Coordinates of C-alpha atoms in Angstrom, one line a residue:
M1 CA 92.7 171.3 90.3
R2 CA 91.2 170.2 93.6
T3 CA 92.5 171.6 96.9
Y4 CA 92.6 168.8 99.4
L5 CA 92.3 169.7 103.1
G6 CA 92.3 166.2 104.6
F7 CA 89.6 163.5 105.0
P8 CA 87.5 165.1 107.7
A9 CA 87.0 168.4 105.8
A10 CA 86.5 166.6 102.4
A11 CA 84.1 164.1 103.9
A12 CA 82.0 166.8 105.6
K13 CA 81.5 168.3 102.2
S14 CA 80.8 165.2 100.2
T15 CA 78.4 163.5 102.6
V16 CA 75.9 166.3 102.2
D17 CA 75.8 165.8 98.4
S18 CA 72.6 163.7 97.9
Q19 CA 73.2 163.1 94.2
L20 CA 76.7 161.8 94.9
R21 CA 75.5 159.5 97.6
A22 CA 72.7 158.1 95.4
N23 CA 75.2 157.4 92.6
L24 CA 77.6 155.7 94.9
R25 CA 74.9 153.6 96.7
N26 CA 73.4 152.4 93.4
A27 CA 76.8 151.5 91.9
T28 CA 78.5 149.9 94.9
H29 CA 75.5 147.8 95.8
T30 CA 75.1 146.5 92.2
I31 CA 78.8 145.5 92.1
R32 CA 78.8 143.9 95.5
D33 CA 75.8 141.8 94.7
K34 CA 77.3 140.6 91.5
R35 CA 80.5 139.7 93.3
A36 CA 78.7 137.7 95.9
L37 CA 77.1 135.6 93.3
A38 CA 80.3 135.0 91.4
V39 CA 82.3 134.1 94.5
G40 CA 79.5 131.8 95.7
E41 CA 80.0 129.6 92.6
L42 CA 83.5 128.5 93.8
A43 CA 83.6 125.9 96.6
D44 CA 87.3 126.5 97.1
W45 CA 87.2 130.3 97.3
P46 CA 88.8 130.3 100.8
G47 CA 91.5 128.0 99.5
L48 CA 92.2 130.3 96.5
R49 CA 92.3 133.3 98.8
A50 CA 94.8 131.6 101.2
H51 CA 96.9 130.5 98.2
A52 CA 97.0 134.0 96.8
K53 CA 98.0 135.5 100.1
A54 CA 100.8 132.9 100.4
V55 CA 102.1 133.6 96.9
K56 CA 102.1 137.4 97.6
D57 CA 103.8 137.1 100.9
H58 CA 106.5 134.8 99.5
T59 CA 107.1 137.2 96.6
L60 CA 107.4 140.2 98.8
G61 CA 109.8 138.3 101.0
H62 CA 112.0 137.6 97.9
L63 CA 111.1 140.7 95.9
D64 CA 114.7 141.6 94.9
G65 CA 115.4 138.2 93.3
Y66 CA 112.1 138.1 91.4
L67 CA 112.5 141.6 90.1
E68 CA 115.9 140.7 88.7
Q69 CA 114.5 137.5 87.2
F70 CA 111.7 139.5 85.6
E71 CA 114.2 142.0 84.1
S72 CA 116.4 139.3 82.7
A73 CA 113.3 137.6 81.1
V74 CA 112.1 140.9 79.5
V75 CA 115.5 141.7 78.1
A76 CA 115.9 138.2 76.7
A77 CA 112.5 138.7 74.9
G78 CA 113.7 141.9 73.3
G79 CA 112.3 144.4 75.7
Q80 CA 114.0 147.1 77.9
V81 CA 113.6 147.6 81.6
H82 CA 114.0 150.9 83.4
W83 CA 114.2 151.4 87.2
A84 CA 112.5 154.4 88.8
R85 CA 113.1 155.3 92.4
D86 CA 110.2 157.9 92.6
A87 CA 107.5 159.6 90.5
A88 CA 109.8 162.3 89.1
E89 CA 112.3 159.7 87.8
A90 CA 109.5 157.6 86.3
N91 CA 108.0 160.6 84.5
R92 CA 111.4 161.6 83.2
I93 CA 112.1 158.2 81.8
V94 CA 108.7 158.2 80.0
I95 CA 109.2 161.7 78.6
D96 CA 112.7 160.8 77.3
L97 CA 111.4 157.7 75.6
V98 CA 108.5 159.6 73.9
R99 CA 110.9 162.3 72.8
A100 CA 113.3 159.7 71.4
V101 CA 110.5 158.3 69.3
S102 CA 109.5 161.8 68.2
D103 CA 113.1 162.6 67.1
A104 CA 113.3 159.4 65.1
E105 CA 110.1 160.2 63.3
V106 CA 111.3 163.7 62.5
A107 CA 114.6 162.3 61.2
A108 CA 112.7 160.0 58.9
G109 CA 110.8 163.0 57.5
R110 CA 107.6 162.4 59.4
P111 CA 105.7 164.5 61.9
G112 CA 107.0 164.3 65.5
V113 CA 105.1 162.6 68.3
A114 CA 103.0 165.1 70.3
E115 CA 100.5 162.6 71.9
V116 CA 100.2 159.2 73.4
V117 CA 97.3 156.9 74.1
K118 CA 96.9 155.3 77.5
V119 CA 95.5 152.1 79.0
K120 CA 93.8 152.6 82.3
S121 CA 96.6 152.6 84.9
M122 CA 96.6 153.6 88.6
A123 CA 100.4 153.7 88.6
T124 CA 100.4 156.5 86.0
Q125 CA 97.9 158.4 88.1
E126 CA 100.0 157.8 91.2
I127 CA 103.1 159.4 89.6
G128 CA 101.1 162.2 87.9
L129 CA 102.2 161.1 84.4
N130 CA 99.5 163.0 82.5
E131 CA 100.4 166.3 84.1
A132 CA 104.1 165.7 83.5
L133 CA 103.5 164.8 79.9
E134 CA 101.4 167.9 79.4
A135 CA 104.2 170.1 80.9
A136 CA 106.5 168.5 78.4
G137 CA 104.2 169.4 75.5
I138 CA 102.9 165.9 75.0
A139 CA 99.1 165.1 75.2
A140 CA 97.9 162.0 76.9
Y141 CA 94.6 160.5 75.8
E142 CA 92.8 158.1 78.1
T143 CA 91.0 155.3 76.3
D144 CA 89.2 153.5 79.1
L145 CA 85.6 154.8 78.9
A146 CA 85.4 155.8 82.6
E147 CA 88.9 157.4 82.5
L148 CA 87.8 159.3 79.4
I149 CA 84.8 160.6 81.2
V150 CA 87.0 161.8 84.1
Q151 CA 89.5 163.4 81.7
L152 CA 86.9 165.2 79.6
G153 CA 85.2 166.4 82.7
G154 CA 88.4 167.9 84.1
D155 CA 87.8 165.6 87.1
T156 CA 89.8 163.0 89.1
P157 CA 89.0 159.3 89.5
S158 CA 87.0 158.3 92.6
H159 CA 87.0 154.5 92.4
I160 CA 89.6 151.9 91.5
L161 CA 87.5 149.9 89.1
V162 CA 84.9 152.5 88.0
P163 CA 86.8 155.9 88.1
A164 CA 83.6 157.8 87.1
I165 CA 81.4 156.1 89.7
H166 CA 80.4 159.5 91.0
R167 CA 78.7 160.4 87.7
N168 CA 75.4 159.2 86.5
R169 CA 74.3 158.8 82.8
A170 CA 72.8 162.2 82.5
E171 CA 76.0 163.9 83.8
I172 CA 78.1 161.8 81.4
R173 CA 75.9 162.8 78.4
E174 CA 76.4 166.5 79.3
I175 CA 80.2 166.0 79.6
F176 CA 80.3 164.4 76.1
R177 CA 78.1 167.1 74.6
D178 CA 80.2 169.9 76.1
R179 CA 83.8 168.5 75.8
M180 CA 83.8 165.9 73.0
P181 CA 84.0 167.8 69.6
D182 CA 82.7 164.9 67.5
A183 CA 79.8 164.0 69.8
P184 CA 76.6 163.4 67.8
A185 CA 73.9 166.1 68.1
D186 CA 71.3 163.6 69.1
L187 CA 73.4 162.0 71.9
T188 CA 71.2 160.4 74.6
D189 CA 72.1 159.0 78.0
E190 CA 71.7 155.4 76.9
P191 CA 74.8 153.4 77.9
A192 CA 75.2 151.9 74.4
V193 CA 74.9 155.3 72.7
L194 CA 77.4 156.9 75.1
A195 CA 79.9 153.9 74.5
A196 CA 79.4 154.2 70.7
A197 CA 80.2 158.0 70.9
A198 CA 83.4 157.3 72.9
R199 CA 84.4 154.5 70.5
T200 CA 84.1 156.9 67.5
H201 CA 86.0 159.6 69.3
L202 CA 88.9 157.2 70.1
R203 CA 89.2 155.3 66.9
E204 CA 91.4 157.8 65.1
R205 CA 93.6 158.1 68.2
F206 CA 94.3 154.4 68.1
L207 CA 95.1 154.4 64.4
A208 CA 97.4 157.4 64.5
A209 CA 99.2 156.8 67.8
K210 CA 102.9 156.0 67.6
V211 CA 103.3 155.5 71.4
A212 CA 101.1 153.9 74.0
V213 CA 101.4 153.9 77.8
S214 CA 100.0 151.1 80.0
G215 CA 100.2 149.8 83.4
A216 CA 100.0 146.1 84.3
N217 CA 97.9 144.0 86.6
F218 CA 100.6 141.4 86.9
A219 CA 104.2 140.9 85.9
V220 CA 105.4 137.3 85.7
A221 CA 109.1 136.9 86.8
E222 CA 109.5 133.5 85.2
T223 CA 108.7 134.7 81.6
G224 CA 108.9 138.5 81.6
T225 CA 105.2 138.6 80.7
L226 CA 103.0 141.6 81.5
V227 CA 99.2 141.2 82.0
V228 CA 96.4 143.7 81.6
V229 CA 92.8 142.7 82.3
E230 CA 89.9 144.9 81.1
S231 CA 86.3 144.9 80.0
E232 CA 86.1 147.1 76.9
G233 CA 88.9 146.1 74.5
N234 CA 90.3 149.7 74.2
G235 CA 93.3 148.6 76.2
R236 CA 94.1 145.9 73.7
M237 CA 94.0 148.5 70.9
C238 CA 96.6 150.5 72.8
L239 CA 98.7 147.4 73.4
T240 CA 98.8 146.2 69.8
L241 CA 98.6 149.1 67.4
P242 CA 101.3 151.6 68.4
E243 CA 104.9 150.9 67.5
T244 CA 106.2 151.8 70.9
L245 CA 104.7 150.5 74.2
I246 CA 105.8 151.9 77.6
S247 CA 104.4 150.1 80.7
I248 CA 104.6 151.6 84.1
V249 CA 104.6 148.9 86.7
G250 CA 104.8 149.1 90.5
I251 CA 107.4 146.7 91.8
E252 CA 104.8 144.8 93.9
K253 CA 103.0 143.6 90.8
V254 CA 105.4 140.8 90.1
V255 CA 104.4 137.1 90.7
P256 CA 106.9 134.3 90.4
T257 CA 105.5 131.9 87.8
F258 CA 102.9 131.6 85.1
A259 CA 101.1 128.9 87.3
D260 CA 100.8 131.5 90.0
L261 CA 99.0 133.8 87.6
D262 CA 96.2 131.3 87.2
V263 CA 95.2 131.8 90.9
F264 CA 94.9 135.6 90.5
L265 CA 93.0 135.4 87.2
Q266 CA 90.3 133.5 89.1
L267 CA 90.3 135.9 92.0
L268 CA 90.5 139.3 90.3
P269 CA 87.5 139.3 88.0
R270 CA 85.2 137.8 90.6
S271 CA 86.2 140.3 93.2
S272 CA 86.2 143.3 90.9
T273 CA 83.4 143.0 88.3
G274 CA 81.6 140.0 89.6
E275 CA 82.5 138.0 86.4
R276 CA 84.0 134.6 86.0
M277 CA 86.7 136.1 83.8
N278 CA 87.5 139.4 82.2
P279 CA 86.2 140.0 78.7
Y280 CA 89.8 140.9 77.7
T281 CA 93.0 139.5 79.2
S282 CA 96.0 140.7 77.3
M283 CA 99.5 139.3 77.8
W284 CA 102.7 140.3 76.1
T285 CA 106.3 139.2 76.5
G286 CA 108.9 141.5 75.0
V287 CA 108.9 142.1 71.2
T288 CA 107.5 139.7 68.6
P289 CA 108.7 140.6 65.1
G290 CA 105.8 141.4 62.8
D291 CA 103.2 141.3 65.6
G292 CA 102.5 144.3 67.8
P293 CA 104.9 147.0 69.0
T294 CA 108.5 147.0 67.7
A295 CA 109.8 148.6 71.0
V296 CA 108.6 147.5 74.4
H297 CA 109.7 149.3 77.6
V298 CA 108.9 148.5 81.2
V299 CA 109.4 151.1 83.9
L300 CA 109.6 149.5 87.3
V301 CA 108.5 152.0 89.9
D302 CA 109.3 152.1 93.6
N303 CA 107.9 155.4 94.8
G304 CA 107.8 154.5 98.4
R305 CA 107.1 150.8 98.1
T306 CA 110.4 149.6 99.7
G307 CA 109.6 151.7 102.7
V308 CA 106.2 149.9 103.0
L309 CA 108.0 146.6 102.6
A310 CA 110.1 147.3 105.6
D311 CA 107.0 147.5 107.9
E312 CA 106.1 144.0 109.0
V313 CA 102.5 145.0 109.6
G314 CA 101.9 147.5 106.9
R315 CA 103.6 145.6 104.1
Q316 CA 100.5 143.4 103.6
A317 CA 99.0 146.4 101.7
L318 CA 101.4 145.5 98.9
R319 CA 99.4 142.3 98.3
C320 CA 96.6 144.4 96.9
I321 CA 95.6 143.5 93.3
R322 CA 93.4 146.6 92.9
C323 CA 90.1 144.7 92.7
S324 CA 88.1 147.5 94.6
A325 CA 86.0 144.9 96.6
C326 CA 86.9 146.7 99.8
L327 CA 85.5 150.0 98.4
N328 CA 82.2 148.4 97.5
V329 CA 81.4 147.2 101.0
C330 CA 82.8 150.1 103.0
P331 CA 80.2 152.2 104.7
V332 CA 82.5 155.2 104.9
Y333 CA 83.4 155.1 101.2
E334 CA 79.7 154.7 100.2
R335 CA 78.9 157.9 102.0
A336 CA 82.0 160.0 101.5
G337 CA 83.0 159.0 98.0
G338 CA 86.5 158.5 96.6
H339 CA 87.5 162.2 96.3
A340 CA 87.3 162.6 100.1
Y341 CA 90.5 160.4 100.3
G342 CA 92.6 162.9 98.3
S343 CA 94.5 160.1 96.6
V344 CA 94.4 158.0 93.5
Y345 CA 93.8 155.1 95.9
P346 CA 90.5 155.7 97.7
G347 CA 88.5 153.6 100.1
P348 CA 89.9 151.2 102.8
I349 CA 93.0 150.2 100.7
G350 CA 93.8 153.9 100.1
A351 CA 93.5 154.6 103.8
I352 CA 96.4 152.2 104.5
L353 CA 98.4 152.5 101.3
T354 CA 98.5 156.2 100.7
P355 CA 99.9 157.1 104.2
Q356 CA 102.6 154.5 103.8
L357 CA 103.6 155.6 100.3
R358 CA 103.6 159.3 101.2
G359 CA 104.1 159.2 104.9
T360 CA 102.0 160.4 107.8
A361 CA 104.0 163.5 108.5
S362 CA 101.4 165.8 107.1
A363 CA 98.1 166.3 108.9
I364 CA 96.4 165.5 105.5
D365 CA 97.8 162.0 105.2
A366 CA 97.7 161.4 108.9
S367 CA 93.9 161.7 108.8
L368 CA 93.4 158.7 106.4
P369 CA 94.0 155.9 108.9
Y370 CA 91.0 157.3 110.8
A371 CA 88.7 157.2 107.7
S372 CA 87.2 153.9 108.9
T373 CA 84.7 152.4 111.4
L374 CA 87.0 149.3 111.7
C375 CA 83.9 147.1 110.9
G376 CA 86.1 144.6 109.1
A377 CA 83.9 144.2 106.0
C378 CA 86.9 145.1 103.9
Y379 CA 89.0 142.2 105.3
D380 CA 86.1 139.8 104.7
V381 CA 86.0 140.5 101.0
C382 CA 89.7 141.0 100.2
P383 CA 90.8 138.2 97.8
V384 CA 94.3 138.3 99.1
A385 CA 93.3 138.6 102.8
I386 CA 94.8 142.0 103.6
D387 CA 93.8 142.7 107.2
I388 CA 93.0 146.3 106.6
P389 CA 91.6 147.0 110.1
E390 CA 94.9 145.7 111.6
V391 CA 96.9 148.0 109.4
L392 CA 94.6 150.9 110.2
V393 CA 95.1 150.5 113.9
H394 CA 98.9 150.1 113.4
L395 CA 99.0 153.4 111.4
R396 CA 96.9 155.2 114.0
G397 CA 99.5 154.2 116.5
K398 CA 102.2 155.7 114.3
V399 CA 100.2 158.9 113.9
A400 CA 99.5 159.2 117.6
S401 CA 103.2 158.7 118.5
G402 CA 104.3 161.5 116.1
P403 CA 104.4 165.2 116.6
G404 CA 101.3 167.4 116.7
H405 CA 99.4 165.4 119.4
L406 CA 100.7 167.0 122.5
G407 CA 97.3 167.5 124.0
E408 CA 96.3 163.9 123.4
K409 CA 99.6 162.6 124.8
A410 CA 99.2 164.8 127.9
A411 CA 95.7 163.6 128.5
M412 CA 96.7 159.9 128.1
G413 CA 99.7 160.5 130.4
V414 CA 97.5 162.0 133.1
A415 CA 95.0 159.1 132.7
G416 CA 97.8 156.6 133.0
W417 CA 99.2 158.2 136.1
V418 CA 95.7 158.1 137.8
L419 CA 94.9 154.5 136.7
R420 CA 98.2 153.1 138.0
S421 CA 97.4 154.0 141.6
P422 CA 94.2 152.7 143.4
R423 CA 94.5 155.6 145.8
R424 CA 94.7 158.2 143.0
L425 CA 91.8 156.5 141.1
G426 CA 89.6 156.6 144.2
W427 CA 90.3 160.3 144.7
A428 CA 89.5 161.0 141.1
Q429 CA 86.3 159.1 141.3
R430 CA 85.2 160.9 144.4
W431 CA 86.1 164.3 142.9
A432 CA 84.0 163.4 139.7
V433 CA 81.0 162.5 141.9
R434 CA 81.1 165.8 143.8
T435 CA 81.4 167.9 140.6
R436 CA 78.9 165.8 138.6
R437 CA 76.4 168.6 138.2
L438 CA 79.1 170.7 136.5
T439 CA 79.9 168.1 133.9
P440 CA 79.1 169.5 130.4
K441 CA 77.5 167.5 127.6
R442 CA 80.2 168.6 125.2
L443 CA 83.9 168.8 125.8
P444 CA 85.6 172.1 125.2
G445 CA 88.2 173.1 122.6
A446 CA 90.3 170.4 120.9
F447 CA 88.5 167.7 122.8
G448 CA 85.2 168.7 121.4
G449 CA 85.5 166.4 118.4
W450 CA 84.7 163.3 120.5
T451 CA 81.4 164.9 121.7
D452 CA 80.3 166.2 118.3
T453 CA 78.4 163.0 117.8
R454 CA 77.8 161.8 121.4
D455 CA 77.1 163.1 124.9
L456 CA 79.4 162.5 127.7
P457 CA 78.0 159.7 129.9
K458 CA 76.4 160.9 133.1
V459 CA 78.6 160.5 136.2
P460 CA 76.8 158.2 138.8
E461 CA 76.0 159.4 142.3
R462 CA 78.7 157.3 143.7
S463 CA 81.6 155.2 142.4
F464 CA 81.5 151.4 142.2
R465 CA 84.2 151.2 144.9
D466 CA 82.1 153.3 147.3
W467 CA 79.0 151.3 146.6
W468 CA 80.9 148.0 147.2
R469 CA 82.3 149.3 150.5
A470 CA 78.8 150.4 151.6
E471 CA 77.3 147.1 150.7
G472 CA 80.1 145.3 152.5
E473 CA 79.4 147.3 155.7
K474 CA 75.8 146.3 155.5
G475 CA 76.7 142.6 155.3

């Protein structure tokens, strides 16, 4: 398990890893170039973006009503809805559901359920579901290729769309050869060969699984429909073959109507994979007798989201549709990598979402709003127009106003006292001129961070005020 010390320490380590930087640069530039071409095909992209923002803002403003509407629609379609206030409650619900299925299997004279198959889901990563299941004696098998690579490698995801983006083909081949029992002896690092090996490895899991766990990209309040978009088809295997399906869904994933869904299904694939549409878009509404799972459960997870909703500036982070476009254009992410953020949500969106979900009380999460140059590239590519730089500055203000910044507050207080008085400012300027030869290039102690990457500017021989006064006397 990784020990996370905060973004500055983690980034200092990752930025000197030349292989990691090469992997990230190659992958992010490829994805961003594909995205630019796909987005450029649509003349009304700005209109779609504005429409999606409006839909999300409207939904967040009436979230309670739409969640209740969604629950009613799911129940009417034969599904069950469970509400979880936090990660612990969500994990407990899932474990209880799996155990209930296991008990029913045992009662019928069949083996109990000791494993589940999973569709790629950031919500399950957020709540630590795999670890909770393992502690309960239940194995969770990731079926998304990149998630499988991460799981077999004992690693953690580092990208929203491509969790194993920090690995190259040679590294993946070694992981499969070392950790995949049924990997072929002649395994090469060709993508098609690696995908075929993973497919063979997973096939028996799909066929034997009694329970599957998924997330959802969208939840439609009008119909109770859940939507998962993917590129491989493994998710659809999980969604259709097992008898019980449990979906973990953040409460912000709801959209009002099926017509609204159309807008997001145009925005998401273009922003994430640079495609016009995803190869697999799976939708399911409750239980359909004779087709798919016979028991469908939806766990609606809060886990800090209502707190985010209460912040008028920060709540726009809940518009996020997890496309990862902001990661692929971020100069900080490209150099530091996803693990430096210490969260399931890396990159610019993670820098604003994680501190709000977990709070900025700890020094670790308080460092994330500073993991940005504020260049604005993330806002430019966001398909739902989240002004990430605005939220970053907003969160920095919260961090600075909290405890643990006494030195900074004292310095700003003294500066304010000086600047409020022309007389005091003039005195300070004259004092700085007289002591200019003693000015160091680097500030001491806690203030040294500012001068780690820059020299202090040279103090001029006289202040502007003194120069102006002298010029006036000449005239």
